[in-house]
Short mmCIF file of C-alpha atoms and ligand atoms in Angstrom, two decimals:
data_model
loop_
_atom_site.label_atom_id
_atom_site.label_comp_id
_atom_site.label_asym_id
_atom_site.label_seq_id
_atom_site.Cartn_x
_atom_site.Cartn_y
_atom_site.Cartn_z
CA MET T 488 25.29 -0.36 28.48
CA THR T 489 21.91 0.78 28.46
CA PRO T 490 21.41 2.33 25.03
CA LYS T 491 20.59 6.04 24.66
CA TYR T 492 18.21 7.50 23.16
CA ILE T 493 18.41 10.75 21.43
CA PHE T 494 15.88 12.84 19.11
CA VAL T 495 16.02 15.51 16.66
CA THR T 496 13.00 17.53 15.45
CA GLY T 497 12.59 20.11 13.50
CA GLY T 498 10.91 23.66 13.58
CA VAL T 499 9.64 26.75 11.80
CA THR T 500 10.83 25.42 8.44
CA SER T 501 11.58 22.30 6.41
CA SER T 502 15.06 22.06 5.02
CA LEU T 503 17.22 23.33 7.86
CA GLY T 504 19.49 20.32 7.40
CA LYS T 505 18.31 17.99 10.39
CA GLY T 506 20.38 14.90 8.84
CA ILE T 507 23.40 17.29 8.58
CA ILE T 508 23.13 18.18 12.44
CA ALA T 509 22.46 14.70 13.13
CA ALA T 510 25.07 12.85 11.50
CA SER T 511 27.62 15.88 12.65
CA LEU T 512 26.82 14.76 16.24
CA ALA T 513 26.90 11.33 15.76
CA LYS T 514 30.29 11.96 14.35
CA LEU T 515 31.88 13.56 17.21
CA LEU T 516 30.24 11.13 19.47
CA GLN T 517 31.92 8.40 17.77
CA ALA T 518 35.09 10.22 17.45
CA ARG T 519 35.12 10.36 21.07
CA GLY T 520 34.75 6.99 21.17
CA TYR T 521 31.23 5.90 21.12
CA LYS T 522 29.26 3.64 19.26
CA VAL T 523 26.43 5.35 17.16
CA THR T 524 23.91 4.96 14.86
CA ILE T 525 21.44 7.28 13.15
CA GLN T 526 17.58 6.39 11.93
CA LYS T 527 15.30 8.61 10.09
CA LEU T 528 11.41 8.05 10.71
CA ASP T 529 9.66 9.73 7.59
CA PRO T 530 6.08 10.73 7.70
CA TYR T 531 4.71 10.50 4.49
CA ILE T 532 2.68 7.03 3.32
CA ASN T 533 4.79 5.43 0.92
CA VAL T 534 6.82 2.72 2.39
CA ASP T 535 10.07 3.16 1.27
CA PRO T 536 11.56 5.78 -1.32
CA GLY T 537 11.85 3.40 -4.07
CA THR T 538 8.51 4.17 -6.15
CA LEU T 539 9.28 8.28 -5.59
CA ASN T 540 10.08 10.21 -8.62
CA PRO T 541 13.46 12.00 -7.71
CA TYR T 542 11.79 15.36 -8.16
CA GLU T 543 9.95 14.35 -5.50
CA HIS T 544 12.22 13.55 -2.67
CA GLY T 545 15.57 13.54 -4.59
CA GLU T 546 17.92 10.68 -4.69
CA CYS T 547 16.88 7.09 -3.52
CA TYR T 548 19.43 5.37 -1.39
CA VAL T 549 20.40 1.99 -0.94
CA THR T 550 22.16 0.02 1.70
CA GLU T 551 23.83 -3.02 1.85
CA ASP T 552 20.57 -4.67 2.86
CA GLY T 553 19.22 -3.87 -0.09
CA ALA T 554 16.45 -0.97 1.68
CA GLU T 555 15.64 1.83 -1.15
CA THR T 556 15.88 4.87 1.60
CA ASP T 557 15.68 8.35 1.93
CA LEU T 558 19.05 10.32 0.94
CA ASP T 559 20.10 11.13 4.52
CA LEU T 560 21.29 8.06 5.12
CA GLY T 561 24.01 8.36 2.62
CA HIS T 562 25.06 11.12 5.09
CA TYR T 563 24.92 8.92 7.86
CA GLU T 564 26.76 6.72 6.32
CA ARG T 565 29.44 9.24 4.55
CA PHE T 566 29.92 10.69 8.15
CA LEU T 567 30.48 7.97 9.98
CA ASN T 568 32.02 5.57 7.74
CA HIS T 569 29.37 2.98 8.79
CA PRO T 570 26.44 0.80 6.75
CA THR T 571 23.40 1.80 7.71
CA SER T 572 20.31 -0.87 7.11
CA GLN T 573 16.52 -1.53 7.12
CA ALA T 574 16.15 -0.39 10.74
CA ASN T 575 17.52 2.63 10.04
CA ASN T 576 14.88 4.22 7.86
CA VAL T 577 11.02 3.44 8.62
CA THR T 578 8.38 5.59 6.98
CA THR T 579 4.57 5.62 8.08
CA GLY T 580 3.77 3.29 5.26
CA ARG T 581 5.73 0.78 6.56
CA ILE T 582 4.50 1.64 10.04
CA TYR T 583 0.55 1.50 8.88
CA GLN T 584 1.51 -1.85 7.16
CA HIS T 585 2.80 -3.98 9.46
CA VAL T 586 0.20 -2.70 11.80
CA ILE T 587 -2.04 -3.44 9.32
CA ASN T 588 -1.07 -6.89 8.03
CA ARG T 589 -1.12 -7.90 12.05
CA GLU T 590 -4.64 -6.78 11.82
CA ARG T 591 -5.37 -9.35 9.22
CA GLU T 592 -3.88 -11.73 11.04
CA GLY T 593 -6.00 -11.78 13.93
CA ALA T 594 -3.00 -10.09 16.34
CA PHE T 595 -5.87 -7.70 17.95
CA LEU T 596 -8.54 -9.92 17.36
CA GLY T 597 -11.26 -7.90 19.35
CA LYS T 598 -9.47 -5.00 19.86
CA THR T 599 -10.40 -1.25 18.09
CA VAL T 600 -7.06 -0.92 16.28
CA GLN T 601 -6.34 2.84 16.39
CA VAL T 602 -3.24 5.42 16.35
CA ILE T 603 -2.49 5.05 20.04
CA PRO T 604 -1.12 3.07 21.13
CA HIS T 605 -1.13 0.80 18.06
CA ILE T 606 0.58 3.17 15.60
CA THR T 607 2.89 4.88 18.17
CA ASP T 608 3.79 1.40 19.98
CA GLU T 609 4.87 -0.14 16.45
CA ILE T 610 6.92 3.45 16.13
CA LYS T 611 8.47 2.84 19.62
CA ARG T 612 9.40 -0.44 18.43
CA ARG T 613 11.43 0.38 15.21
CA ILE T 614 12.92 2.98 17.31
CA LYS T 615 14.07 0.66 19.83
CA LEU T 616 15.10 -1.90 17.60
CA LEU T 617 18.58 -0.74 16.55
CA GLY T 618 19.29 0.05 20.22
CA GLU T 619 18.14 -3.58 21.33
CA THR T 620 20.78 -5.14 18.88
CA GLY T 621 23.44 -4.70 21.52
CA ASN T 622 25.65 -2.62 18.40
CA TYR T 623 25.57 0.58 19.61
CA GLU T 624 25.15 2.40 22.66
CA ILE T 625 23.77 6.12 21.15
CA VAL T 626 21.06 5.90 18.92
CA ILE T 627 19.96 9.06 16.73
CA THR T 628 16.58 9.34 15.44
CA GLU T 629 15.69 12.22 13.06
CA ILE T 630 12.15 12.97 12.96
CA GLY T 631 11.28 14.38 9.15
CA GLY T 632 9.16 16.87 8.69
CA THR T 633 8.01 20.06 11.02
CA VAL T 634 6.97 20.27 14.54
CA GLY T 635 3.46 20.79 13.47
CA ASP T 636 2.56 19.05 10.50
CA ILE T 637 -0.15 16.33 11.03
CA GLU T 638 1.44 13.74 9.60
CA SER T 639 4.33 13.78 12.38
CA LEU T 640 2.14 14.02 15.06
CA PRO T 641 2.01 9.93 15.98
CA TYR T 642 5.97 10.29 15.71
CA ILE T 643 6.06 13.41 17.99
CA GLU T 644 3.46 11.53 20.52
CA SER T 645 5.76 8.37 20.46
CA VAL T 646 8.79 10.33 21.20
CA ARG T 647 6.41 12.09 24.17
CA GLN T 648 5.77 8.36 25.55
CA LEU T 649 9.64 7.36 25.10
CA LEU T 650 10.77 10.25 27.26
CA TRP T 651 8.57 9.24 29.79
CA GLU T 652 9.42 5.38 29.95
CA LEU T 653 13.22 6.04 29.53
CA LYS T 654 14.95 7.59 32.78
CA ASP T 655 15.88 10.89 32.24
CA GLU T 656 19.79 10.43 31.54
CA ASP T 657 18.35 7.88 28.38
CA ALA T 658 16.84 10.15 26.49
CA LEU T 659 17.01 13.61 25.14
CA VAL T 660 15.69 15.62 22.51
CA ILE T 661 17.48 18.29 20.06
CA HIS T 662 15.27 20.88 18.27
CA LEU T 663 16.52 22.22 15.72
CA THR T 664 14.82 26.04 14.01
CA LEU T 665 15.57 28.80 12.32
CA LEU T 666 16.21 32.30 13.99
CA PRO T 667 14.91 34.59 10.63
CA TYR T 668 17.25 37.64 9.88
CA LEU T 669 15.73 40.91 9.37
CA SER T 670 17.68 43.34 7.19
CA SER T 671 15.46 45.72 7.28
CA SER T 672 15.95 46.20 11.20
CA ASN T 673 19.32 44.61 11.07
CA GLU T 674 18.15 42.48 13.80
CA LEU T 675 17.67 37.72 14.33
CA LYS T 676 14.35 36.98 15.51
CA THR T 677 13.76 34.38 17.85
CA LYS T 678 9.56 34.87 17.80
CA PRO T 679 9.69 31.74 15.40
CA THR T 680 11.87 29.91 17.50
CA GLN T 681 9.84 30.65 20.51
CA HIS T 682 6.54 29.27 19.11
CA SER T 683 7.89 26.23 17.18
CA VAL T 684 9.04 25.19 21.08
CA LYS T 685 5.52 25.86 21.93
CA LEU T 686 4.17 23.53 19.34
CA LEU T 687 6.25 21.03 20.78
CA LEU T 688 5.50 21.60 24.74
CA GLU T 689 1.15 21.48 23.20
CA SER T 690 2.51 17.66 22.14
CA GLY T 691 3.99 17.30 25.74
CA VAL T 692 7.94 17.25 24.43
CA GLN T 693 10.23 19.94 26.17
CA PRO T 694 13.05 20.02 24.06
CA ASP T 695 16.64 19.74 26.33
CA ILE T 696 18.65 21.36 23.23
CA LEU T 697 17.78 24.24 20.70
CA VAL T 698 20.61 24.22 17.51
CA CYS T 699 19.56 27.38 15.71
CA ARG T 700 20.18 27.79 12.00
CA THR T 701 21.07 31.32 11.56
CA GLU T 702 23.27 33.59 9.19
CA HIS T 703 24.54 35.60 11.67
CA ALA T 704 25.85 35.12 15.15
CA ILE T 705 24.02 34.94 17.69
CA THR T 706 25.22 37.37 21.12
CA LYS T 707 25.06 36.12 24.42
CA GLU T 708 21.76 37.74 25.85
CA MET T 709 20.04 36.60 22.85
CA ARG T 710 21.23 33.11 23.47
CA LYS T 711 19.74 34.20 27.22
CA LYS T 712 16.71 35.23 25.71
CA ILE T 713 15.75 32.16 23.87
CA ALA T 714 16.69 29.93 26.63
CA LEU T 715 14.30 31.82 28.54
CA PHE T 716 11.38 31.72 26.97
CA CYS T 717 12.16 27.82 25.86
CA ASN T 718 13.13 26.30 29.06
CA VAL T 719 16.51 25.58 28.41
CA ASP T 720 20.00 26.57 30.00
CA ALA T 721 21.67 29.16 27.89
CA ASN T 722 24.36 26.32 27.25
CA SER T 723 21.98 24.62 25.83
CA VAL T 724 21.05 26.81 22.97
CA ILE T 725 23.28 25.65 20.37
CA GLU T 726 24.14 28.45 17.41
CA ALA T 727 24.40 27.10 13.70
CA LEU T 728 25.90 29.40 11.12
CA ASP T 729 25.95 28.87 7.36
CA VAL T 730 29.18 27.24 6.42
CA PRO T 731 30.49 26.61 3.12
CA THR T 732 30.62 22.88 3.24
CA ILE T 733 28.08 20.23 4.83
CA TYR T 734 31.80 18.76 6.16
CA ASP T 735 32.71 21.83 8.51
CA VAL T 736 29.16 21.13 10.14
CA PRO T 737 30.90 18.40 12.81
CA LEU T 738 33.49 21.22 13.62
CA MET T 739 31.32 23.85 14.29
CA MET T 740 29.44 21.98 16.61
CA LEU T 741 32.75 20.61 18.28
CA LYS T 742 33.26 24.43 18.85
CA GLU T 743 29.60 25.33 20.44
CA LYS T 744 30.14 22.02 22.69
CA LEU T 745 27.01 19.85 21.00
CA ASP T 746 28.86 17.05 21.88
CA LYS T 747 29.67 17.75 25.67
CA THR T 748 26.58 19.41 26.32
CA VAL T 749 24.82 16.16 25.08
CA LEU T 750 27.31 13.83 27.28
CA SER T 751 26.96 15.72 30.19
CA LYS T 752 22.77 15.25 29.55
CA LEU T 753 23.30 11.96 29.22
CA LYS T 754 25.38 10.75 32.08
CA LEU T 755 28.14 10.15 29.72
CA SER T 756 31.24 10.30 30.16
CA ALA T 757 33.52 13.41 27.81
CA LYS T 758 36.78 12.90 28.78
CA ASN T 759 38.44 11.71 25.35
CA GLU T 760 38.61 14.44 22.98
CA PRO T 761 37.28 13.52 19.73
CA ASP T 762 39.74 12.42 17.38
CA LEU T 763 39.10 14.19 14.14
CA GLU T 764 42.59 14.32 12.68
CA SER T 765 41.80 12.37 8.92
CA TRP T 766 38.68 14.13 9.12
CA LYS T 767 40.43 17.70 9.50
CA ASN T 768 42.84 16.21 6.66
CA PHE T 769 40.36 15.58 4.08
CA LEU T 770 39.08 19.45 4.82
CA THR T 771 42.03 20.99 4.29
CA ARG T 772 42.75 18.68 1.01
CA HIS T 773 39.24 19.86 0.15
CA LYS T 774 39.81 23.46 0.91
CA ASN T 775 42.90 23.73 -0.82
CA PRO T 776 42.96 22.32 -4.18
CA LYS T 777 46.03 22.26 -6.62
CA ASN T 778 43.99 21.57 -9.59
CA GLU T 779 40.65 22.09 -10.78
CA ILE T 780 38.73 19.97 -13.49
CA ARG T 781 35.22 20.23 -14.82
CA ILE T 782 33.17 17.26 -14.84
CA GLY T 783 29.85 16.84 -16.98
CA LEU T 784 27.16 15.10 -14.96
CA ILE T 785 24.64 14.44 -17.76
CA GLY T 786 21.19 13.33 -16.67
CA LYS T 787 17.56 13.85 -16.76
CA TYR T 788 17.59 15.06 -13.33
CA VAL T 789 19.73 17.78 -13.13
CA GLU T 790 17.49 20.78 -12.15
CA LEU T 791 17.26 18.97 -9.18
CA PRO T 792 21.33 17.99 -7.80
CA ASP T 793 19.98 16.25 -4.79
CA ALA T 794 18.43 13.75 -7.31
CA TYR T 795 22.19 13.05 -7.48
CA LYS T 796 23.15 13.75 -4.07
CA SER T 797 25.71 10.23 -3.53
CA ILE T 798 27.32 10.99 -6.93
CA ILE T 799 27.98 14.79 -5.88
CA GLU T 800 29.15 13.97 -2.80
CA ALA T 801 31.84 11.06 -4.00
CA PHE T 802 33.30 13.44 -6.53
CA ILE T 803 34.17 15.39 -3.51
CA HIS T 804 35.70 12.96 -1.70
CA ALA T 805 37.77 11.84 -4.21
CA GLY T 806 38.16 15.68 -5.63
CA ALA T 807 40.17 16.01 -1.92
CA SER T 808 42.52 12.90 -2.52
CA ASN T 809 43.53 14.20 -6.07
CA GLU T 810 43.74 17.50 -4.35
CA ALA T 811 41.23 18.92 -7.04
CA ARG T 812 38.38 21.33 -7.34
CA VAL T 813 35.39 19.53 -9.16
CA ARG T 814 33.60 21.26 -10.87
CA VAL T 815 30.39 19.48 -11.32
CA GLN T 816 28.27 21.32 -14.55
CA TYR T 817 24.98 19.80 -14.92
CA ILE T 818 23.79 19.04 -18.57
CA HIS T 819 20.50 17.86 -19.58
CA SER T 820 20.64 14.44 -21.43
CA GLU T 821 17.86 16.10 -23.04
CA LEU T 822 19.63 18.49 -25.05
CA ILE T 823 22.22 17.08 -25.97
CA ALA T 824 22.24 16.00 -30.10
CA ASP T 825 24.59 15.33 -32.94
CA ASP T 826 25.18 18.33 -33.66
CA ASN T 827 25.51 20.21 -30.34
CA VAL T 828 27.41 18.12 -28.56
CA ALA T 829 31.27 19.31 -29.17
CA GLN T 830 29.80 23.12 -27.76
CA LYS T 831 28.22 20.86 -25.08
CA LEU T 832 31.05 18.70 -24.13
CA GLY T 833 34.17 19.99 -25.41
CA ASP T 834 35.62 21.71 -22.30
CA LEU T 835 34.83 18.85 -20.22
CA ASP T 836 37.83 16.88 -18.55
CA GLY T 837 35.60 13.94 -17.60
CA ILE T 838 31.90 12.53 -19.05
CA LEU T 839 29.81 10.79 -15.74
CA VAL T 840 26.61 9.42 -17.33
CA ALA T 841 24.13 9.19 -14.42
CA PRO T 842 21.81 6.46 -13.45
CA GLY T 843 18.14 6.52 -14.57
CA PHE T 844 15.31 5.09 -15.94
CA GLY T 845 12.74 5.16 -18.50
CA ASP T 846 13.71 6.29 -21.77
CA ARG T 847 13.25 9.96 -21.74
CA GLY T 848 16.85 11.59 -22.71
CA ILE T 849 18.88 8.40 -23.32
CA GLU T 850 19.52 9.14 -27.07
CA GLY T 851 21.68 12.33 -25.79
CA LYS T 852 23.03 10.28 -22.99
CA ILE T 853 24.61 7.72 -26.33
CA THR T 854 25.64 10.38 -28.12
CA ALA T 855 27.22 12.13 -24.95
CA ILE T 856 29.15 8.68 -24.25
CA LYS T 857 30.12 8.17 -28.53
CA TYR T 858 31.34 12.11 -28.02
CA ALA T 859 33.74 10.51 -25.02
CA ARG T 860 34.77 7.05 -26.46
CA GLU T 861 35.78 9.31 -29.90
CA HIS T 862 37.73 12.20 -28.13
CA ASN T 863 39.77 9.86 -25.68
CA VAL T 864 37.94 12.07 -22.82
CA PRO T 865 37.70 10.11 -19.35
CA PHE T 866 34.18 8.43 -18.92
CA PHE T 867 32.15 6.74 -16.33
CA GLY T 868 28.51 5.45 -17.01
CA ILE T 869 26.69 4.13 -13.76
CA CYS T 870 24.06 2.10 -13.87
CA LEU T 871 22.33 2.96 -16.57
CA GLY T 872 25.10 4.88 -17.82
CA MET T 873 26.68 1.55 -18.00
CA GLN T 874 24.12 0.25 -20.44
CA MET T 875 23.95 2.97 -22.71
CA ALA T 876 27.33 2.96 -22.96
CA VAL T 877 27.06 -1.07 -24.15
CA ILE T 878 24.59 0.26 -26.44
CA GLU T 879 26.53 3.43 -27.88
CA PHE T 880 29.25 0.32 -28.70
CA ALA T 881 26.79 -2.12 -29.84
CA ARG T 882 25.52 0.57 -32.35
CA ASN T 883 28.33 2.45 -33.45
CA VAL T 884 31.38 0.13 -33.03
CA ILE T 885 29.83 -3.28 -33.73
CA GLY T 886 27.28 -1.79 -36.57
CA TRP T 887 23.90 -3.14 -34.81
CA LYS T 888 22.25 0.01 -35.31
CA ASP T 889 19.06 -0.86 -33.83
CA ALA T 890 21.03 -2.29 -30.84
CA HIS T 891 19.02 -1.35 -27.46
CA SER T 892 18.12 -2.34 -23.96
CA THR T 893 14.45 -3.85 -23.89
CA GLU T 894 13.35 -1.81 -20.84
CA MET T 895 13.08 1.22 -24.03
CA ASN T 896 12.53 -1.11 -27.00
CA ALA T 897 10.82 -4.70 -26.54
CA LYS T 898 11.37 -5.52 -29.93
CA THR T 899 14.53 -4.90 -30.77
CA LYS T 900 16.83 -7.71 -32.65
CA HIS T 901 19.96 -6.90 -30.78
CA PRO T 902 18.58 -6.53 -27.35
CA VAL T 903 22.07 -6.23 -25.64
CA ILE T 904 20.32 -4.94 -22.28
CA ASP T 905 17.88 -7.31 -21.14
CA MET T 906 15.70 -8.19 -18.12
CA MET T 907 17.62 -10.63 -15.81
CA SER T 908 14.86 -13.89 -16.25
CA ASP T 909 14.23 -13.93 -12.55
CA GLN T 910 12.75 -10.37 -13.26
CA LYS T 911 10.49 -11.10 -16.06
CA ASN T 912 7.50 -12.70 -13.67
CA ILE T 913 7.37 -9.34 -11.14
CA THR T 914 4.52 -7.25 -11.96
CA LYS T 915 4.75 -5.59 -8.33
CA LYS T 916 6.84 -2.26 -8.54
CA GLY T 917 7.78 -1.66 -4.91
CA GLY T 918 11.32 -3.15 -3.53
CA THR T 919 11.65 -5.72 -6.49
CA MET T 920 14.35 -4.65 -8.40
CA ARG T 921 18.00 -6.18 -7.95
CA LEU T 922 18.98 -4.38 -4.78
CA GLY T 923 21.63 -4.13 -1.90
CA SER T 924 25.16 -5.79 -1.88
CA TYR T 925 26.17 -8.07 -4.61
CA VAL T 926 29.62 -9.38 -4.82
CA CYS T 927 31.85 -8.40 -8.13
CA GLU T 928 34.94 -10.17 -9.38
CA LEU T 929 37.21 -7.91 -11.47
CA SER T 930 39.79 -9.09 -13.91
CA LYS T 931 43.77 -8.73 -13.33
CA ASN T 932 45.31 -5.54 -15.37
CA SER T 933 41.75 -3.97 -15.58
CA ILE T 934 40.85 -0.53 -14.80
CA ALA T 935 38.46 -1.70 -11.78
CA TYR T 936 41.27 -4.00 -10.68
CA LYS T 937 44.16 -1.08 -10.42
CA ALA T 938 41.54 1.26 -8.67
CA TYR T 939 40.51 -1.06 -6.49
CA ASP T 940 43.53 -2.61 -5.88
CA LYS T 941 42.09 -6.38 -4.96
CA SER T 942 40.13 -8.78 -6.67
CA LYS T 943 37.12 -9.02 -5.34
CA VAL T 944 35.02 -6.25 -4.20
CA ASN T 945 31.01 -6.15 -3.07
CA GLU T 946 28.73 -3.24 -4.28
CA ARG T 947 25.43 -2.45 -4.16
CA HIS T 948 23.01 -2.42 -6.67
CA ARG T 949 19.89 -0.81 -7.94
CA HIS T 950 18.12 -2.19 -11.61
CA ARG T 951 16.22 -4.53 -13.10
CA TYR T 952 18.51 -4.79 -16.44
CA GLU T 953 21.49 -6.65 -17.24
CA PHE T 954 24.01 -6.78 -19.77
CA ASN T 955 22.79 -9.59 -22.02
CA PRO T 956 25.36 -12.67 -21.95
CA LYS T 957 24.49 -13.66 -25.49
CA PHE T 958 26.22 -11.06 -27.27
CA GLN T 959 29.40 -11.16 -24.76
CA ALA T 960 31.78 -12.56 -27.39
CA GLU T 961 31.23 -10.25 -29.90
CA PHE T 962 31.94 -6.89 -27.90
CA GLU T 963 34.74 -8.96 -26.54
CA ALA T 964 36.06 -9.05 -30.14
CA ASN T 965 35.40 -5.75 -30.69
CA GLY T 966 37.27 -3.98 -27.89
CA LEU T 967 34.44 -3.67 -24.79
CA HIS T 968 35.80 -5.78 -22.39
CA ILE T 969 33.99 -7.54 -19.73
CA THR T 970 36.18 -7.30 -16.66
CA GLY T 971 33.55 -7.78 -13.21
CA ILE T 972 31.50 -10.32 -13.23
CA ASN T 973 29.43 -11.87 -10.33
CA PRO T 974 31.29 -15.11 -9.70
CA GLU T 975 27.53 -16.88 -9.05
CA THR T 976 25.27 -15.33 -11.75
CA LYS T 977 28.38 -14.62 -14.12
CA LEU T 978 26.29 -11.37 -15.11
CA ALA T 979 28.80 -8.79 -16.08
CA GLU T 980 29.20 -5.81 -13.73
CA ILE T 981 31.83 -3.58 -15.68
CA VAL T 982 32.52 -2.81 -18.94
CA GLU T 983 35.61 -1.07 -19.97
CA LEU T 984 37.40 -0.13 -23.19
CA LYS T 985 40.79 -0.84 -23.53
CA ASP T 986 42.21 1.60 -26.06
CA HIS T 987 40.91 4.37 -23.92
CA PRO T 988 42.55 6.39 -21.17
CA TYR T 989 39.54 5.76 -18.37
CA PHE T 990 36.02 4.48 -19.81
CA ILE T 991 34.74 2.12 -17.59
CA GLY T 992 30.69 1.63 -17.08
CA VAL T 993 29.64 -0.11 -13.84
CA GLN T 994 26.02 -2.18 -13.34
CA PHE T 995 26.15 -1.30 -9.43
CA HIS T 996 26.34 2.27 -7.74
CA PRO T 997 29.72 3.11 -6.53
CA GLU T 998 28.16 6.64 -5.09
CA TYR T 999 26.30 4.76 -2.71
CA LYS T 1000 29.90 3.16 -0.47
CA SER T 1001 31.68 7.00 -1.04
CA THR T 1002 32.55 8.03 2.31
CA VAL T 1003 34.90 10.71 3.52
CA LEU T 1004 37.50 8.79 5.20
CA ASN T 1005 37.10 6.32 2.12
CA PRO T 1006 36.79 7.72 -0.94
CA HIS T 1007 35.56 5.52 -3.80
CA PRO T 1008 38.45 3.97 -5.45
CA LEU T 1009 36.86 4.37 -9.02
CA PHE T 1010 35.59 7.77 -8.20
CA VAL T 1011 39.13 8.75 -7.28
CA ARG T 1012 40.53 6.93 -10.52
CA PHE T 1013 38.22 8.59 -12.47
CA LEU T 1014 39.10 12.23 -11.46
CA LYS T 1015 42.78 11.03 -11.84
CA ALA T 1016 42.48 10.39 -15.06
CA ALA T 1017 40.72 13.61 -15.18
CA VAL T 1018 43.19 15.63 -13.73
CA ALA T 1019 45.45 13.85 -16.52
CA PHE T 1020 43.62 14.84 -19.24
CA ASN T 1021 42.90 18.69 -17.97
CA LEU T 1022 47.10 18.97 -17.80
CA SER T 1023 47.46 17.21 -21.02
CA SER T 1024 44.97 19.98 -22.98
CA LYS T 1025 46.77 22.84 -21.33
N1 LIG H 1451 16.15 1.35 -15.86
C1 LIG H 1451 17.45 0.52 -15.92
C2 LIG H 1451 17.67 -0.95 -14.89
O1 LIG H 1451 16.30 -0.84 -14.61
C3 LIG H 1451 19.05 1.73 -14.79
C4 LIG H 1451 18.62 1.33 -13.56
C5 LIG H 1451 19.28 2.02 -12.72
O2 LIG H 1451 20.32 3.07 -13.35
N2 LIG H 1451 19.60 2.41 -11.39
O3 LIG H 1451 18.15 -1.70 -15.31
#
């Protein structure tokens, strides 16, 4: 079947949730039996978000094939339960880099290289790449930014060209807008929506469907008014009310018949009703918890929870499996010290020490880990969190007071965390870490083995430093066990304490692989331990 293309644009304001609308539509189409994928086009000039501070753009998400991407790809995977790849996230930086490299190679010899056609051709090529794999019947492309932004113009122009090139029934545009509510006059206003559709029209793009974010239900008259002013039919004006959780959005879009409207415009059959049984089961468990637990998320970007998006979502998935409401307490690692740790962490049922880079806040992380170890509080360390657990153990159990990671102290006599040898000569920053999926072999009887219930797993990485094998014997002799290793390189991927209810540190990022239908086993097990801790301390 010729692939169908759906473009999702946004108007009026940013942060309307295009990613969630795109993922929800994809979920509904997938639940009707279609093979769907979603792609995000980001209008910034960074080649990828890997070098961006999380304060700028939230978490950097990592795919199986090692792409450092926008956090929306995490939503796509969590909703669709299907991996994305390098091709699912494209930035202006990547487009220009490709075109400029080709120019230097002489590919355009004699020609003036211009935004139109060279940049737009490259954008169109990237859009069609996923469709041309033959793996998907429908490709949804989310255009980052807001219509009217200077930097989105080449993307909108590329959409215009594709709409012109493709058959009518092979492509459509969904425009997401906001209907602001004026409380003084008690009314929803449609004018910003009209104006943002006009802006799109100025670029030659007529949206087929409008999804209107709103705090209040829209009346029939209002739908008609929006339809009339924006040249769409009234059935194509979709209401998107605020809902308690993003996981409600697919069901809300089903009620609004977004999927049916899309299928009829694309001339695709809508005969099978979507199978959302397991999705609904998840929502029921999520909304009817039997227990409530408090988990401390110790990190240095806690002012911006988007920096830990995948971890927070993994808690929601694993919380539902455990029928537990997870109250995440964000605790700034810089504010934890020996004299306040008991007060800050004393009422937690579990402690997660987050990934990160650089030395800001690491002593607070180490203090938190010592507290978890000594007070039998379930502990889960991810990437930097695992490295800090190794350092804490070296300093406070083995007695190497100067133990450190060479990321923070290059001169320590006990570099228990050290740079991988193949990283030592790398000077460039972008895309040069150990990235993407690697195999990990688990020891029988370990916490990890019990959680996964298998001995070989694949997990995604994003780091430069590793557990230093030189010190492995001393760690083992003192009770910190390596229970997961990479079979090829023998790198330590998991550390665990034996005499503790749940103490595990992982060098990889399990949070990237947690989905609604497949909550991550390590998160499920961690929360199970937290529920047990909570019940035992009552
Ligand atoms: N900074 C550490 C490293 O590069 C950990 C990275 C992380 O937590 N993602 O190895």
